[in-house]
PDB file of N, CA and C in Angstrom:
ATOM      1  N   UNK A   1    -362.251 171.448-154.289  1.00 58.00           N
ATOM      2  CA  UNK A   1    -361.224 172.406-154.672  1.00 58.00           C
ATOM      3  C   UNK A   1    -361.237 173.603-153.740  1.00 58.00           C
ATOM      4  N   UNK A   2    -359.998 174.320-153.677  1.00 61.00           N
ATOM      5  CA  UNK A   2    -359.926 175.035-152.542  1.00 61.00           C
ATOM      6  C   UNK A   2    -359.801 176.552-153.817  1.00 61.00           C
ATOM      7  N   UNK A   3    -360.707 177.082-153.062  1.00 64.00           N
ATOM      8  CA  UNK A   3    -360.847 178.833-154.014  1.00 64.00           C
ATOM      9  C   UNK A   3    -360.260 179.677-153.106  1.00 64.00           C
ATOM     10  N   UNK A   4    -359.180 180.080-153.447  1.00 74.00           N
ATOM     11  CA  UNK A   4    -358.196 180.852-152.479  1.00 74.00           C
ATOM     12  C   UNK A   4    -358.482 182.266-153.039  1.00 74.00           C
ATOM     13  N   UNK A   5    -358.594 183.759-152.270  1.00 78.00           N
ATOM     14  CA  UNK A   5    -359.297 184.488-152.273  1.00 78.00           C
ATOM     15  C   UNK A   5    -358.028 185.762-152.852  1.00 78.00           C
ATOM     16  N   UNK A   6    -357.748 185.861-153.852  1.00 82.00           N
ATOM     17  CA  UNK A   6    -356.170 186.693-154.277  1.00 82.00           C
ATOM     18  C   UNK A   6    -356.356 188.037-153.610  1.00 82.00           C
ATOM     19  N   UNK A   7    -355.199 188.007-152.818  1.00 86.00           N
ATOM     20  CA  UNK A   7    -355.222 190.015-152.133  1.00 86.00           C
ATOM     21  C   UNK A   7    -355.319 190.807-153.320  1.00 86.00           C
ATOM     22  N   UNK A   8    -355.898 191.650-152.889  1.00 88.00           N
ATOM     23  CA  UNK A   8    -356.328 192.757-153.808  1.00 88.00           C
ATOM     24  C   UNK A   8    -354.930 193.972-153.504  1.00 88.00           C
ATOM     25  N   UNK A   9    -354.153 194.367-154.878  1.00 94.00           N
ATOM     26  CA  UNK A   9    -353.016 195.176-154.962  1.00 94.00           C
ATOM     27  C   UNK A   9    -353.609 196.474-154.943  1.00 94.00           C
ATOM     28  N   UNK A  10    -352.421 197.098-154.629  1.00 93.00           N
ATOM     29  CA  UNK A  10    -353.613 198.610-154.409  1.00 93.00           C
ATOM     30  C   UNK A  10    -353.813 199.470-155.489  1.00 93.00           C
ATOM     31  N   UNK A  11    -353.611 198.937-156.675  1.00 94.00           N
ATOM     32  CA  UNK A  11    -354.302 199.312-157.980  1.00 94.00           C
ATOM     33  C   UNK A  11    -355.414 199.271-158.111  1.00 94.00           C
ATOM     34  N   UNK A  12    -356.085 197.634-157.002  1.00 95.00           N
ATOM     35  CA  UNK A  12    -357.483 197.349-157.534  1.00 95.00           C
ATOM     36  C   UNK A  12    -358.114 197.393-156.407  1.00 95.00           C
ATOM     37  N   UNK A  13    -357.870 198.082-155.303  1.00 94.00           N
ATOM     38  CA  UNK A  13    -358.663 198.654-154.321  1.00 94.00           C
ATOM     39  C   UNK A  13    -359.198 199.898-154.627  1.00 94.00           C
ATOM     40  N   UNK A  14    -360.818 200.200-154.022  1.00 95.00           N
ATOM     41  CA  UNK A  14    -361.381 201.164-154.460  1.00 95.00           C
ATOM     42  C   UNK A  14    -361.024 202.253-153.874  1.00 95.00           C
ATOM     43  N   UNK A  15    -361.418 203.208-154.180  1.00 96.00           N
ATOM     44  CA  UNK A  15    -360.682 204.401-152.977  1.00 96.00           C
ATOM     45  C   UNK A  15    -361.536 204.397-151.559  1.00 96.00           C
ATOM     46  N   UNK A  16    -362.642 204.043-151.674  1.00 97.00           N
ATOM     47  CA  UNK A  16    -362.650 203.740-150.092  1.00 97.00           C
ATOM     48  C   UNK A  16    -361.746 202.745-149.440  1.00 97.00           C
ATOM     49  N   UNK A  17    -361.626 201.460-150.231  1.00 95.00           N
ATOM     50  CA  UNK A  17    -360.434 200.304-149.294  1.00 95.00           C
ATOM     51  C   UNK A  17    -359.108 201.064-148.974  1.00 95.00           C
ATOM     52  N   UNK A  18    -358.543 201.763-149.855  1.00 96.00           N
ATOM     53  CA  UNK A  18    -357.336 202.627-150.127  1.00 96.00           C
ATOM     54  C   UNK A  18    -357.286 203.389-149.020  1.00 96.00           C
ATOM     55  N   UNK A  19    -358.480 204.329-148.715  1.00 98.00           N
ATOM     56  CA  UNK A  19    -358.552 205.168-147.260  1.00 98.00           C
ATOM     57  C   UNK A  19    -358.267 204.381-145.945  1.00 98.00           C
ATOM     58  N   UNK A  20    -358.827 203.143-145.673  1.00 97.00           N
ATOM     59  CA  UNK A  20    -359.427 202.374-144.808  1.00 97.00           C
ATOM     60  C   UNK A  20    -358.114 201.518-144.255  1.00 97.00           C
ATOM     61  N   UNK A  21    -357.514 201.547-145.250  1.00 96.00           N
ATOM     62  CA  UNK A  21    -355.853 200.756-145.499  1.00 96.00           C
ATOM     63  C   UNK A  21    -354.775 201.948-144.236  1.00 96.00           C
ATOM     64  N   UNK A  22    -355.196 203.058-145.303  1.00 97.00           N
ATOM     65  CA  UNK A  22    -354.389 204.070-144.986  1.00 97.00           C
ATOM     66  C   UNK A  22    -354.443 204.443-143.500  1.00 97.00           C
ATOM     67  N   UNK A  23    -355.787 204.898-143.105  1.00 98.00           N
ATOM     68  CA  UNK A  23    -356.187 204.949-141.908  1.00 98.00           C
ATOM     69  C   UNK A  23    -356.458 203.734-140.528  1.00 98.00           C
ATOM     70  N   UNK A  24    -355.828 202.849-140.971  1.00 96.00           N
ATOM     71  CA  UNK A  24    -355.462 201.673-139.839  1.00 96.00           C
ATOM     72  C   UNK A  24    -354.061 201.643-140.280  1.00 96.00           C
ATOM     73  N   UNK A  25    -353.864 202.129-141.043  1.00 96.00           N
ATOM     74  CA  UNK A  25    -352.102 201.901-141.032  1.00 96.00           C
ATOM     75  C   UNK A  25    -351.399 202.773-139.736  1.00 96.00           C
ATOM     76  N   UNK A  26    -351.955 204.141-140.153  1.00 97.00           N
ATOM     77  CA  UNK A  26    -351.731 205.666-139.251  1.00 97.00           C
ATOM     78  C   UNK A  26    -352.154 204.594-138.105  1.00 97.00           C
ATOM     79  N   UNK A  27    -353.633 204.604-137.719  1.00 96.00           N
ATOM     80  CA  UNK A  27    -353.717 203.782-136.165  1.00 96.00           C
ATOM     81  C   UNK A  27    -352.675 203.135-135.441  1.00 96.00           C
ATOM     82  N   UNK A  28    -352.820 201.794-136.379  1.00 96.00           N
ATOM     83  CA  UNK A  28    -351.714 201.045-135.612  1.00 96.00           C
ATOM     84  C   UNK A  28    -350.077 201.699-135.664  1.00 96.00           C
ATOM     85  N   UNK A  29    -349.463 202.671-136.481  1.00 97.00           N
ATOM     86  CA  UNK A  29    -348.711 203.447-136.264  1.00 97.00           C
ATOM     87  C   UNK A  29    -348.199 203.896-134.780  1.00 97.00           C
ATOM     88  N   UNK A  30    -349.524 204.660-134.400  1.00 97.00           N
ATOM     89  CA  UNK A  30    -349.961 206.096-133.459  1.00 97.00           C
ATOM     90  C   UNK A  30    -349.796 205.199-132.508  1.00 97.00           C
ATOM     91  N   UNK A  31    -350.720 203.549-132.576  1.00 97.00           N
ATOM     92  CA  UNK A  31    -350.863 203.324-130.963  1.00 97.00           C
ATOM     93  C   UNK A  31    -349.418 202.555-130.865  1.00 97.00           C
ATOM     94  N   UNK A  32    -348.445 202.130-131.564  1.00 97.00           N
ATOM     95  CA  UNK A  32    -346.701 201.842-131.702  1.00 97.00           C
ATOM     96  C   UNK A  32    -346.101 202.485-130.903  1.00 97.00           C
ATOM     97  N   UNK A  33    -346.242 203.719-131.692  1.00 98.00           N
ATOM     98  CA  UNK A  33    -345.002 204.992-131.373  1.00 98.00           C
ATOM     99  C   UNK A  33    -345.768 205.418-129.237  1.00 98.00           C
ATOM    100  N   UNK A  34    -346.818 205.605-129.480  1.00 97.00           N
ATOM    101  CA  UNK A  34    -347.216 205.850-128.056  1.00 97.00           C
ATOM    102  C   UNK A  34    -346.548 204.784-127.035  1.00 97.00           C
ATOM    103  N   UNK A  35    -346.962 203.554-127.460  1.00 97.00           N
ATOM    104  CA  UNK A  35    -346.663 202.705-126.347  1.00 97.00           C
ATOM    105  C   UNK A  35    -344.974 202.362-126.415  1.00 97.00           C
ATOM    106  N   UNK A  36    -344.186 202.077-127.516  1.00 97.00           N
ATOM    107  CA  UNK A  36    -342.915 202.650-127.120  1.00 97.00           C
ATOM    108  C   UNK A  36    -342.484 203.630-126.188  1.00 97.00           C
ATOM    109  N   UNK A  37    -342.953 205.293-126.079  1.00 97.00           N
ATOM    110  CA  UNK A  37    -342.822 206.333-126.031  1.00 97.00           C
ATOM    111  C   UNK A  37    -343.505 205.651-124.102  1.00 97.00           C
ATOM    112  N   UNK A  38    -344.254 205.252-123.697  1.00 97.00           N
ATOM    113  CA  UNK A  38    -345.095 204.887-122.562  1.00 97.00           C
ATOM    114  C   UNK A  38    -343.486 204.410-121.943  1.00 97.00           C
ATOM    115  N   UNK A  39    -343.610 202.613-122.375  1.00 97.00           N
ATOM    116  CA  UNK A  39    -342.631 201.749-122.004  1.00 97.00           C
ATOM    117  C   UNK A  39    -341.085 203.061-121.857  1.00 97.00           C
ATOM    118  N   UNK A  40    -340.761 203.668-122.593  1.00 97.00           N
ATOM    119  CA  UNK A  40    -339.778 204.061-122.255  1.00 97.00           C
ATOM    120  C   UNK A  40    -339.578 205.227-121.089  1.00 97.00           C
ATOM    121  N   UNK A  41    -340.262 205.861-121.032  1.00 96.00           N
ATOM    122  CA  UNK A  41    -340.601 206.866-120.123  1.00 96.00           C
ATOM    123  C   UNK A  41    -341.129 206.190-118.544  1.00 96.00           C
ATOM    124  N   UNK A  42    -341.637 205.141-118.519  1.00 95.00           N
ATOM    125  CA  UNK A  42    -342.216 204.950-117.510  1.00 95.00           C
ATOM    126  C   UNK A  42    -341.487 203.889-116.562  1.00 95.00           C
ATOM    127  N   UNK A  43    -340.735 204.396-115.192  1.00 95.00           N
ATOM    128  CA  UNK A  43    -340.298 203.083-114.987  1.00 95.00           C
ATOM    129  C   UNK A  43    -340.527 202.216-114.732  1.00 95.00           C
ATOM    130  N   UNK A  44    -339.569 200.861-114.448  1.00 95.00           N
ATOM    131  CA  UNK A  44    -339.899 199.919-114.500  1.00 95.00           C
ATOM    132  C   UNK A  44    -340.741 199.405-113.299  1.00 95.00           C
ATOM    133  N   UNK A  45    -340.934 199.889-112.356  1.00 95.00           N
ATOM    134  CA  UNK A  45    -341.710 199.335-111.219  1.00 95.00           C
ATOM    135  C   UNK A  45    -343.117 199.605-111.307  1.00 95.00           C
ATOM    136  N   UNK A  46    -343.460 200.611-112.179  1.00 96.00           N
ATOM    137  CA  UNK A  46    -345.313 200.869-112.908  1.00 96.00           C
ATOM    138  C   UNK A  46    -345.800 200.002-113.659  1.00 96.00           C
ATOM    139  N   UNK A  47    -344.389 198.914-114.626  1.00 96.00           N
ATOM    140  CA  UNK A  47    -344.981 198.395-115.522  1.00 96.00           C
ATOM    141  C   UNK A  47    -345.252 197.223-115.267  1.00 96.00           C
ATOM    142  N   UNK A  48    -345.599 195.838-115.236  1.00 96.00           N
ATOM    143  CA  UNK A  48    -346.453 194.618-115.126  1.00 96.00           C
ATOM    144  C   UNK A  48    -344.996 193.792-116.067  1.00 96.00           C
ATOM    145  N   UNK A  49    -344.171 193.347-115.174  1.00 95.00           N
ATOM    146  CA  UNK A  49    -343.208 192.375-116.320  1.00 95.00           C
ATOM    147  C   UNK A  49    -342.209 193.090-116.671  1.00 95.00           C
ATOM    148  N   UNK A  50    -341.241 192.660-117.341  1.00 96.00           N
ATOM    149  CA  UNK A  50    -340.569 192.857-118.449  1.00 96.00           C
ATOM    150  C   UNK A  50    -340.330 193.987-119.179  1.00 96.00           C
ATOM    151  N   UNK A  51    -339.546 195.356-119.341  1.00 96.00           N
ATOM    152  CA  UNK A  51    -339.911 196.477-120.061  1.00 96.00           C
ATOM    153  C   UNK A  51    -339.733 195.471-121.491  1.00 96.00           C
ATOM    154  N   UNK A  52    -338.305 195.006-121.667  1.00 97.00           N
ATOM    155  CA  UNK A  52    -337.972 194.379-122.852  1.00 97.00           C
ATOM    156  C   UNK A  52    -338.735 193.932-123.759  1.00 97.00           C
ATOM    157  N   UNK A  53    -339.990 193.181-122.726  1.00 97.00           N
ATOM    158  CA  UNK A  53    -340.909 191.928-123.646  1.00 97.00           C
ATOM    159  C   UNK A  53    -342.320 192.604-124.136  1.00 97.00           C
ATOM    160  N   UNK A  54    -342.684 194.063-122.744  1.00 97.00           N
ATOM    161  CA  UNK A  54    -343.411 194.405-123.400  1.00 97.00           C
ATOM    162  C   UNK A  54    -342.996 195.518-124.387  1.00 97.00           C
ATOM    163  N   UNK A  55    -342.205 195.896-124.923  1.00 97.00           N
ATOM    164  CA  UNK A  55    -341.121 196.777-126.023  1.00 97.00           C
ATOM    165  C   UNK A  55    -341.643 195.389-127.417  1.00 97.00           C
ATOM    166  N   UNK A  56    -341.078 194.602-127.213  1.00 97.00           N
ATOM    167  CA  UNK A  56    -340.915 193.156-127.827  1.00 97.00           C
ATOM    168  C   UNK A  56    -342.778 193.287-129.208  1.00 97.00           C
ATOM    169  N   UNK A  57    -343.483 193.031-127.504  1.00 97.00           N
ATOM    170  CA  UNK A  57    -345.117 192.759-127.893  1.00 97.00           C
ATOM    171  C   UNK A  57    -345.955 193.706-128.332  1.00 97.00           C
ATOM    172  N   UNK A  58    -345.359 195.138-128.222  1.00 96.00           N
ATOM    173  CA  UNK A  58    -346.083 196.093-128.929  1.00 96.00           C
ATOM    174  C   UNK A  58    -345.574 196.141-130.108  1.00 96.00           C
ATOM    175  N   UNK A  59    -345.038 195.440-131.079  1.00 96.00           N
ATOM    176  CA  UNK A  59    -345.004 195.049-132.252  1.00 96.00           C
ATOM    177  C   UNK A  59    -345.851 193.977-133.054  1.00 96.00           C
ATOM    178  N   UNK A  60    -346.461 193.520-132.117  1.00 95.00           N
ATOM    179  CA  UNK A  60    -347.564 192.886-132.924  1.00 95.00           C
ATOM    180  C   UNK A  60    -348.742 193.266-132.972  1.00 95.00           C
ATOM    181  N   UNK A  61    -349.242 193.725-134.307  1.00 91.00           N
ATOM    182  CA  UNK A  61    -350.316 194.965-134.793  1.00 91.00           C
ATOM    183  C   UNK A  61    -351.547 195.430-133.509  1.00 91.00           C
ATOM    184  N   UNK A  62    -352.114 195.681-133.668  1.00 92.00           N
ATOM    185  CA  UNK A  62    -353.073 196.328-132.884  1.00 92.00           C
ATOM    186  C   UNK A  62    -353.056 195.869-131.266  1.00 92.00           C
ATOM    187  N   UNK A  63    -352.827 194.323-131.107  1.00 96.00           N
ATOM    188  CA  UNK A  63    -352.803 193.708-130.150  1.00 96.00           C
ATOM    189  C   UNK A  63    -351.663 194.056-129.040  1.00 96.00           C
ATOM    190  N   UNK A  64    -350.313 194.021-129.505  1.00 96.00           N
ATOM    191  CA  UNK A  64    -349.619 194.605-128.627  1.00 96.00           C
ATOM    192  C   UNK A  64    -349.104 195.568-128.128  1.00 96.00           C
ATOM    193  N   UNK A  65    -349.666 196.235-128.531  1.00 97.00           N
ATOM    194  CA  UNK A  65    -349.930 198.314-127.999  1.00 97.00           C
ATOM    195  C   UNK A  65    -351.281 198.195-126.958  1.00 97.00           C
ATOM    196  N   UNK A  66    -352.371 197.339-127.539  1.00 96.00           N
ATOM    197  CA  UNK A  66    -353.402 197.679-126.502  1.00 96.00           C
ATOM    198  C   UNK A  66    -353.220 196.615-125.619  1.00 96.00           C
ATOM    199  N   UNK A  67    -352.889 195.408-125.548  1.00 96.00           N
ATOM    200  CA  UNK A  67    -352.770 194.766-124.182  1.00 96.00           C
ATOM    201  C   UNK A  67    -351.654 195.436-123.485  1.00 96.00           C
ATOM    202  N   UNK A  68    -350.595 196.167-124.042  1.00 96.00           N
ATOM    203  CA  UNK A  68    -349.343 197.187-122.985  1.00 96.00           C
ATOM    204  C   UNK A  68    -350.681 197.943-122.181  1.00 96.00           C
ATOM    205  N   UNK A  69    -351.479 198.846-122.336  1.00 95.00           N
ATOM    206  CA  UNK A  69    -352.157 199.805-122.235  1.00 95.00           C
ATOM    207  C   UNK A  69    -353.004 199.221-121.056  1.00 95.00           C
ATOM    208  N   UNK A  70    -353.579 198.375-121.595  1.00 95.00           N
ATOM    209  CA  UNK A  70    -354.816 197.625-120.920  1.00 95.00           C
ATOM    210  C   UNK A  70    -354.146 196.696-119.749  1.00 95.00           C
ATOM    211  N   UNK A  71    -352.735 196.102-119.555  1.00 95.00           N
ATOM    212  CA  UNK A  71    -352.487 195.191-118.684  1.00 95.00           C
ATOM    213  C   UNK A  71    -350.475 195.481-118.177  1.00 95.00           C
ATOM    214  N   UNK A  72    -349.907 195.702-119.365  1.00 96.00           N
ATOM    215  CA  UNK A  72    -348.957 196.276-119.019  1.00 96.00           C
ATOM    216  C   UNK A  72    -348.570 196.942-117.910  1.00 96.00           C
ATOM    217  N   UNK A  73    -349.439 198.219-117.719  1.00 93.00           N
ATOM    218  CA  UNK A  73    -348.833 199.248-116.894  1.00 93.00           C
ATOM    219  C   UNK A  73    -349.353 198.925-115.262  1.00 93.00           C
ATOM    220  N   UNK A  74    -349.014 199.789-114.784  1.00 90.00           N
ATOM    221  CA  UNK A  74    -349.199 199.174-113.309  1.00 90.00           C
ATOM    222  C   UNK A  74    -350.823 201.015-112.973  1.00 90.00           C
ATOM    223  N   UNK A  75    -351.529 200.654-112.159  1.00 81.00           N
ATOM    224  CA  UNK A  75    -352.383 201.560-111.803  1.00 81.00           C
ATOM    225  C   UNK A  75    -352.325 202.249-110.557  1.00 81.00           C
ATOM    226  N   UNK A  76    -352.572 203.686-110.466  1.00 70.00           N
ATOM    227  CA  UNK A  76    -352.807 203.726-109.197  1.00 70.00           C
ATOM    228  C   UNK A  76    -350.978 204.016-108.061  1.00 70.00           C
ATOM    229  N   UNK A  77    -349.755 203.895-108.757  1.00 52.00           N
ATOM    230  CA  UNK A  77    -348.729 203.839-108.440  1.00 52.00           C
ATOM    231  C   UNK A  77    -348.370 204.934-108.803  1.00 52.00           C
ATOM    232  N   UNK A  78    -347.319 205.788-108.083  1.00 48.00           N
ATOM    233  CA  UNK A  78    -347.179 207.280-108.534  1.00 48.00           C
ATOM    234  C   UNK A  78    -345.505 207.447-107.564  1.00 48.00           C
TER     235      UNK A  78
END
């Protein structure tokens, strides 16, 4: 039998999970709005690809804000 593990509603999270929720929410927020705010400001010949796709990929949680950051941008170009 398969024991499937029920999400916990945020009634029955403790107030530490509740914080912990809250404060990776703000994170992945902060590193969103930045790397939007990056991609748009920066032109396109700094960035590695695609502005579109990486616009696109910083919507997927934590991962696509920090691979923009980490591989996205171009270095060293001014």
């Amino acid at each position: 039998m398969h024991s499937k593990k029920k999400k916990k509603s945020w009634k029955e999270m403790t107030p530490g999970q509740r914080v912990g929720v809250v404060v990776m929410g703000a994170g992945q927020m902060g590193l969103l709005v930045a790397a939007q705010r990056s991609i748009s400001k920066t032109p396109a010949a700094q960035i590695r690809g695609n502005k579109a796709l990486w616009r696109a990929a910083s919507f997927i949680n934590f991962f696509g804000p920090l691979s923009y950051f980490l591989f996205g941008r171009r270095r060293g170009t001014v």
